[in-house]
Amino acid sequence: MARTREFDEEKVLEAAMQLFWEKGYEATSLSDLTARMGIQRPSIYSTFGDKKELFEAALRRYTTSRAADIRARLQGHTSVKQAFAVFFEEVIAAEYTKDISNGCFCINTMVELAPHDERFEILTREHQLYLAVIFQETIERGIQSGELEEGTDAKSIAQALIVALIGLTVMMKSHPQKSFVDNAIATTLTLLK
């Protein structure tokens, strides 16, 4: 008879995600994970597999949650231009109000692991593409409502905004001058004519 788990799988996965997000894959040890998750190594292995499989599960949890959050935030405004302006303002504000910035877990993975591990190259690229679809749908909503010009290339603009978001998130780790960032984002948002 199989033993029932004596822990909440979602809670321990959330704890692992937070730790990997803070420290990255390489700097996180199994001892760190057992301490943060509150479970022993055999439970980690039997539930999630090895460290890399646990990391992948944590990354998938993050990307699913992040995409849903971004979709909801962009849909929460009638004006598409306002939706993107508020979204980028919130990204910037969140980074400036933190003492230590963890940035985006997916982008951190893209920088740390994707160049060396095809599995994470694919996972991070899929997330970028999914976010581009969310951005494109939002832009298309603006075209349909008449807020954005007919003939606007929603796909290309969505992709440009994703590149801007990724660049912004990486740049925020060096705490650039806020005016520098504000000017760059204001210029980027002029793509939404």
PDB file of C-alpha atoms in Angstrom, residues 1-192:
ATOM      1  CA  MET A   1       0.000   0.000   0.000  1.00  0.00           C
ATOM      2  CA  ALA A   2       1.396   3.387  -1.014  1.00  0.00           C
ATOM      3  CA  ARG A   3       1.928   5.990   1.676  1.00  0.00           C
ATOM      4  CA  THR A   4      -0.116   9.133   1.441  1.00  0.00           C
ATOM      5  CA  ARG A   5       1.830  12.332   1.185  1.00  0.00           C
ATOM      6  CA  GLU A   6       2.102  14.232   4.417  1.00  0.00           C
ATOM      7  CA  PHE A   7       2.632  17.580   2.722  1.00  0.00           C
ATOM      8  CA  ASP A   8       0.792  19.879   0.342  1.00  0.00           C
ATOM      9  CA  GLU A   9       2.459  19.401  -3.041  1.00  0.00           C
ATOM     10  CA  GLU A  10       1.405  22.857  -4.268  1.00  0.00           C
ATOM     11  CA  LYS A  11       2.825  24.585  -1.190  1.00  0.00           C
ATOM     12  CA  VAL A  12       6.181  22.821  -1.362  1.00  0.00           C
ATOM     13  CA  LEU A  13       6.412  23.506  -5.113  1.00  0.00           C
ATOM     14  CA  GLU A  14       5.668  27.182  -4.417  1.00  0.00           C
ATOM     15  CA  ALA A  15       8.462  27.191  -1.814  1.00  0.00           C
ATOM     16  CA  ALA A  16      10.873  25.604  -4.299  1.00  0.00           C
ATOM     17  CA  MET A  17       9.866  28.139  -6.958  1.00  0.00           C
ATOM     18  CA  GLN A  18      10.528  31.064  -4.629  1.00  0.00           C
ATOM     19  CA  LEU A  19      13.945  29.670  -3.695  1.00  0.00           C
ATOM     20  CA  PHE A  20      14.999  28.975  -7.280  1.00  0.00           C
ATOM     21  CA  TRP A  21      13.746  32.447  -8.215  1.00  0.00           C
ATOM     22  CA  GLU A  22      15.855  34.043  -5.480  1.00  0.00           C
ATOM     23  CA  LYS A  23      19.052  32.042  -5.987  1.00  0.00           C
ATOM     24  CA  GLY A  24      18.922  30.520  -9.469  1.00  0.00           C
ATOM     25  CA  TYR A  25      19.402  26.885 -10.378  1.00  0.00           C
ATOM     26  CA  GLU A  26      23.130  26.435  -9.796  1.00  0.00           C
ATOM     27  CA  ALA A  27      23.303  28.303  -6.476  1.00  0.00           C
ATOM     28  CA  THR A  28      20.396  26.341  -4.973  1.00  0.00           C
ATOM     29  CA  SER A  29      21.483  23.187  -3.184  1.00  0.00           C
ATOM     30  CA  LEU A  30      19.352  20.211  -2.231  1.00  0.00           C
ATOM     31  CA  SER A  31      19.925  21.192   1.415  1.00  0.00           C
ATOM     32  CA  ASP A  32      18.518  24.645   0.621  1.00  0.00           C
ATOM     33  CA  LEU A  33      15.510  23.008  -0.997  1.00  0.00           C
ATOM     34  CA  THR A  34      14.770  20.598   1.864  1.00  0.00           C
ATOM     35  CA  ALA A  35      15.048  23.443   4.379  1.00  0.00           C
ATOM     36  CA  ARG A  36      12.751  25.787   2.419  1.00  0.00           C
ATOM     37  CA  MET A  37      10.273  23.132   1.316  1.00  0.00           C
ATOM     38  CA  GLY A  38      10.117  21.462   4.718  1.00  0.00           C
ATOM     39  CA  ILE A  39      10.437  17.961   3.266  1.00  0.00           C
ATOM     40  CA  GLN A  40      13.256  15.442   2.989  1.00  0.00           C
ATOM     41  CA  ARG A  41      15.203  14.459  -0.130  1.00  0.00           C
ATOM     42  CA  PRO A  42      13.353  11.152  -0.665  1.00  0.00           C
ATOM     43  CA  SER A  43      10.068  13.094  -0.784  1.00  0.00           C
ATOM     44  CA  ILE A  44      11.513  15.524  -3.320  1.00  0.00           C
ATOM     45  CA  TYR A  45      12.742  12.673  -5.519  1.00  0.00           C
ATOM     46  CA  SER A  46       9.524  10.633  -5.276  1.00  0.00           C
ATOM     47  CA  THR A  47       7.278  13.632  -5.933  1.00  0.00           C
ATOM     48  CA  PHE A  48       9.235  15.767  -8.406  1.00  0.00           C
ATOM     49  CA  GLY A  49      12.236  13.743  -9.577  1.00  0.00           C
ATOM     50  CA  ASP A  50      15.723  15.180  -9.521  1.00  0.00           C
ATOM     51  CA  LYS A  51      16.711  18.812  -8.953  1.00  0.00           C
ATOM     52  CA  LYS A  52      16.387  19.700 -12.646  1.00  0.00           C
ATOM     53  CA  GLU A  53      12.890  18.204 -12.854  1.00  0.00           C
ATOM     54  CA  LEU A  54      11.889  20.108  -9.724  1.00  0.00           C
ATOM     55  CA  PHE A  55      13.277  23.290 -11.266  1.00  0.00           C
ATOM     56  CA  GLU A  56      11.298  22.646 -14.444  1.00  0.00           C
ATOM     57  CA  ALA A  57       8.082  22.113 -12.448  1.00  0.00           C
ATOM     58  CA  ALA A  58       8.737  25.349 -10.558  1.00  0.00           C
ATOM     59  CA  LEU A  59       9.404  27.239 -13.801  1.00  0.00           C
ATOM     60  CA  ARG A  60       6.215  25.885 -15.383  1.00  0.00           C
ATOM     61  CA  ARG A  61       4.262  26.949 -12.295  1.00  0.00           C
ATOM     62  CA  TYR A  62       5.728  30.442 -12.586  1.00  0.00           C
ATOM     63  CA  THR A  63       5.141  30.865 -16.331  1.00  0.00           C
ATOM     64  CA  THR A  64       1.535  29.675 -16.092  1.00  0.00           C
ATOM     65  CA  SER A  65       0.804  32.046 -13.227  1.00  0.00           C
ATOM     66  CA  ARG A  66       2.685  34.973 -14.812  1.00  0.00           C
ATOM     67  CA  ALA A  67       0.912  34.624 -18.160  1.00  0.00           C
ATOM     68  CA  ALA A  68      -2.500  34.511 -16.479  1.00  0.00           C
ATOM     69  CA  ASP A  69      -1.611  37.591 -14.431  1.00  0.00           C
ATOM     70  CA  ILE A  70      -0.429  39.555 -17.484  1.00  0.00           C
ATOM     71  CA  ARG A  71      -3.541  38.599 -19.463  1.00  0.00           C
ATOM     72  CA  ALA A  72      -5.811  39.743 -16.626  1.00  0.00           C
ATOM     73  CA  ARG A  73      -3.918  43.009 -16.172  1.00  0.00           C
ATOM     74  CA  LEU A  74      -4.105  43.865 -19.878  1.00  0.00           C
ATOM     75  CA  GLN A  75      -7.785  42.957 -20.079  1.00  0.00           C
ATOM     76  CA  GLY A  76      -8.550  45.092 -17.050  1.00  0.00           C
ATOM     77  CA  HIS A  77      -8.539  48.311 -19.104  1.00  0.00           C
ATOM     78  CA  THR A  78     -10.907  49.478 -21.797  1.00  0.00           C
ATOM     79  CA  SER A  79      -8.128  51.413 -23.509  1.00  0.00           C
ATOM     80  CA  VAL A  80      -5.384  49.235 -24.992  1.00  0.00           C
ATOM     81  CA  LYS A  81      -2.892  52.112 -24.889  1.00  0.00           C
ATOM     82  CA  GLN A  82      -3.672  52.671 -21.235  1.00  0.00           C
ATOM     83  CA  ALA A  83      -3.427  48.923 -20.540  1.00  0.00           C
ATOM     84  CA  PHE A  84       0.128  48.746 -21.878  1.00  0.00           C
ATOM     85  CA  ALA A  85       1.165  52.040 -20.267  1.00  0.00           C
ATOM     86  CA  VAL A  86      -0.083  50.912 -16.849  1.00  0.00           C
ATOM     87  CA  PHE A  87       1.455  47.456 -17.321  1.00  0.00           C
ATOM     88  CA  PHE A  88       4.933  48.861 -18.043  1.00  0.00           C
ATOM     89  CA  GLU A  89       4.578  51.458 -15.255  1.00  0.00           C
ATOM     90  CA  GLU A  90       3.758  48.666 -12.807  1.00  0.00           C
ATOM     91  CA  VAL A  91       6.772  46.610 -13.937  1.00  0.00           C
ATOM     92  CA  ILE A  92       9.027  49.615 -13.371  1.00  0.00           C
ATOM     93  CA  ALA A  93       7.435  50.623 -10.060  1.00  0.00           C
ATOM     94  CA  ALA A  94       7.684  47.084  -8.687  1.00  0.00           C
ATOM     95  CA  GLU A  95      11.400  46.964  -9.394  1.00  0.00           C
ATOM     96  CA  TYR A  96      12.106  50.379  -7.838  1.00  0.00           C
ATOM     97  CA  THR A  97      10.193  49.606  -4.649  1.00  0.00           C
ATOM     98  CA  LYS A  98      12.087  46.392  -3.866  1.00  0.00           C
ATOM     99  CA  ASP A  99      15.321  46.305  -1.901  1.00  0.00           C
ATOM    100  CA  ILE A 100      16.498  43.296  -3.879  1.00  0.00           C
ATOM    101  CA  SER A 101      15.134  42.532  -7.307  1.00  0.00           C
ATOM    102  CA  ASN A 102      14.699  38.919  -8.317  1.00  0.00           C
ATOM    103  CA  GLY A 103      13.530  40.054 -11.731  1.00  0.00           C
ATOM    104  CA  CYS A 104      11.540  37.577 -13.788  1.00  0.00           C
ATOM    105  CA  PHE A 105      12.115  33.917 -12.971  1.00  0.00           C
ATOM    106  CA  CYS A 106      11.710  32.962 -16.645  1.00  0.00           C
ATOM    107  CA  ILE A 107      14.155  35.608 -17.860  1.00  0.00           C
ATOM    108  CA  ASN A 108      16.629  34.609 -15.149  1.00  0.00           C
ATOM    109  CA  THR A 109      16.362  31.031 -16.455  1.00  0.00           C
ATOM    110  CA  MET A 110      16.814  32.266 -20.014  1.00  0.00           C
ATOM    111  CA  VAL A 111      20.089  33.912 -18.990  1.00  0.00           C
ATOM    112  CA  GLU A 112      21.364  31.172 -16.650  1.00  0.00           C
ATOM    113  CA  LEU A 113      20.317  27.907 -18.302  1.00  0.00           C
ATOM    114  CA  ALA A 114      18.912  28.387 -21.815  1.00  0.00           C
ATOM    115  CA  PRO A 115      22.317  28.891 -23.482  1.00  0.00           C
ATOM    116  CA  HIS A 116      23.471  25.514 -22.134  1.00  0.00           C
ATOM    117  CA  ASP A 117      20.318  23.404 -21.872  1.00  0.00           C
ATOM    118  CA  GLU A 118      17.938  22.893 -24.781  1.00  0.00           C
ATOM    119  CA  ARG A 119      15.035  21.976 -22.488  1.00  0.00           C
ATOM    120  CA  PHE A 120      15.155  25.410 -20.843  1.00  0.00           C
ATOM    121  CA  GLU A 121      15.833  27.169 -24.130  1.00  0.00           C
ATOM    122  CA  ILE A 122      12.554  25.708 -25.407  1.00  0.00           C
ATOM    123  CA  LEU A 123      10.586  26.385 -22.203  1.00  0.00           C
ATOM    124  CA  THR A 124      11.657  30.025 -21.995  1.00  0.00           C
ATOM    125  CA  ARG A 125      11.053  30.574 -25.719  1.00  0.00           C
ATOM    126  CA  GLU A 126       7.555  29.076 -25.398  1.00  0.00           C
ATOM    127  CA  HIS A 127       6.771  31.522 -22.603  1.00  0.00           C
ATOM    128  CA  GLN A 128       7.980  34.459 -24.692  1.00  0.00           C
ATOM    129  CA  LEU A 129       5.835  33.326 -27.607  1.00  0.00           C
ATOM    130  CA  TYR A 130       2.801  32.859 -25.382  1.00  0.00           C
ATOM    131  CA  LEU A 131       3.194  36.346 -23.934  1.00  0.00           C
ATOM    132  CA  ALA A 132       3.543  37.703 -27.486  1.00  0.00           C
ATOM    133  CA  VAL A 133       0.178  36.111 -28.305  1.00  0.00           C
ATOM    134  CA  ILE A 134      -1.397  37.780 -25.265  1.00  0.00           C
ATOM    135  CA  PHE A 135       0.078  41.137 -26.342  1.00  0.00           C
ATOM    136  CA  GLN A 136      -1.071  40.572 -29.941  1.00  0.00           C
ATOM    137  CA  GLU A 137      -4.630  39.762 -28.844  1.00  0.00           C
ATOM    138  CA  THR A 138      -4.670  42.945 -26.778  1.00  0.00           C
ATOM    139  CA  ILE A 139      -3.442  45.037 -29.733  1.00  0.00           C
ATOM    140  CA  GLU A 140      -6.009  43.408 -32.026  1.00  0.00           C
ATOM    141  CA  ARG A 141      -8.692  44.385 -29.507  1.00  0.00           C
ATOM    142  CA  GLY A 142      -7.496  47.986 -29.877  1.00  0.00           C
ATOM    143  CA  ILE A 143      -7.685  47.750 -33.671  1.00  0.00           C
ATOM    144  CA  GLN A 144     -11.215  46.331 -33.519  1.00  0.00           C
ATOM    145  CA  SER A 145     -12.367  49.067 -31.142  1.00  0.00           C
ATOM    146  CA  GLY A 146     -10.896  51.760 -33.393  1.00  0.00           C
ATOM    147  CA  GLU A 147      -8.424  52.947 -30.753  1.00  0.00           C
ATOM    148  CA  LEU A 148      -5.503  51.772 -32.893  1.00  0.00           C
ATOM    149  CA  GLU A 149      -5.129  52.413 -36.611  1.00  0.00           C
ATOM    150  CA  GLU A 150      -6.550  49.919 -39.088  1.00  0.00           C
ATOM    151  CA  GLY A 151      -3.659  48.046 -40.683  1.00  0.00           C
ATOM    152  CA  THR A 152      -1.540  48.104 -37.518  1.00  0.00           C
ATOM    153  CA  ASP A 153       0.774  45.083 -37.555  1.00  0.00           C
ATOM    154  CA  ALA A 154      -0.345  43.609 -34.232  1.00  0.00           C
ATOM    155  CA  LYS A 155       2.036  40.656 -34.359  1.00  0.00           C
ATOM    156  CA  SER A 156       5.182  42.720 -35.015  1.00  0.00           C
ATOM    157  CA  ILE A 157       4.301  45.306 -32.381  1.00  0.00           C
ATOM    158  CA  ALA A 158       3.546  42.566 -29.847  1.00  0.00           C
ATOM    159  CA  GLN A 159       6.945  41.003 -30.513  1.00  0.00           C
ATOM    160  CA  ALA A 160       8.673  44.387 -30.157  1.00  0.00           C
ATOM    161  CA  LEU A 161       6.905  44.968 -26.838  1.00  0.00           C
ATOM    162  CA  ILE A 162       8.044  41.540 -25.599  1.00  0.00           C
ATOM    163  CA  VAL A 163      11.638  42.384 -26.503  1.00  0.00           C
ATOM    164  CA  ALA A 164      11.236  45.698 -24.653  1.00  0.00           C
ATOM    165  CA  LEU A 165       9.783  43.912 -21.608  1.00  0.00           C
ATOM    166  CA  ILE A 166      12.622  41.385 -21.495  1.00  0.00           C
ATOM    167  CA  GLY A 167      15.236  44.092 -21.946  1.00  0.00           C
ATOM    168  CA  LEU A 168      13.606  46.230 -19.275  1.00  0.00           C
ATOM    169  CA  THR A 169      13.484  43.349 -16.806  1.00  0.00           C
ATOM    170  CA  VAL A 170      17.158  42.528 -17.301  1.00  0.00           C
ATOM    171  CA  MET A 171      18.176  46.195 -17.177  1.00  0.00           C
ATOM    172  CA  MET A 172      16.293  46.792 -13.928  1.00  0.00           C
ATOM    173  CA  LYS A 173      18.807  44.536 -12.147  1.00  0.00           C
ATOM    174  CA  SER A 174      21.361  47.362 -12.452  1.00  0.00           C
ATOM    175  CA  HIS A 175      18.924  49.973 -11.048  1.00  0.00           C
ATOM    176  CA  PRO A 176      19.158  52.479 -13.934  1.00  0.00           C
ATOM    177  CA  GLN A 177      18.003  56.048 -13.534  1.00  0.00           C
ATOM    178  CA  LYS A 178      14.231  56.120 -13.554  1.00  0.00           C
ATOM    179  CA  SER A 179      14.126  58.942 -16.124  1.00  0.00           C
ATOM    180  CA  PHE A 180      16.199  56.787 -18.509  1.00  0.00           C
ATOM    181  CA  VAL A 181      13.744  53.909 -18.201  1.00  0.00           C
ATOM    182  CA  ASP A 182      10.653  56.142 -18.346  1.00  0.00           C
ATOM    183  CA  ASN A 183      11.865  57.812 -21.552  1.00  0.00           C
ATOM    184  CA  ALA A 184      12.656  54.482 -23.191  1.00  0.00           C
ATOM    185  CA  ILE A 185       9.266  53.000 -22.349  1.00  0.00           C
ATOM    186  CA  ALA A 186       7.418  56.148 -23.447  1.00  0.00           C
ATOM    187  CA  THR A 187       9.181  55.897 -26.819  1.00  0.00           C
ATOM    188  CA  THR A 188       8.463  52.170 -27.072  1.00  0.00           C
ATOM    189  CA  LEU A 189       4.770  52.768 -26.425  1.00  0.00           C
ATOM    190  CA  THR A 190       4.603  55.131 -29.434  1.00  0.00           C
ATOM    191  CA  LEU A 191       4.441  51.910 -31.475  1.00  0.00           C
ATOM    192  CA  LEU A 192       0.778  51.855 -30.435  1.00  0.00           C
TER     193      LEU A 192
END
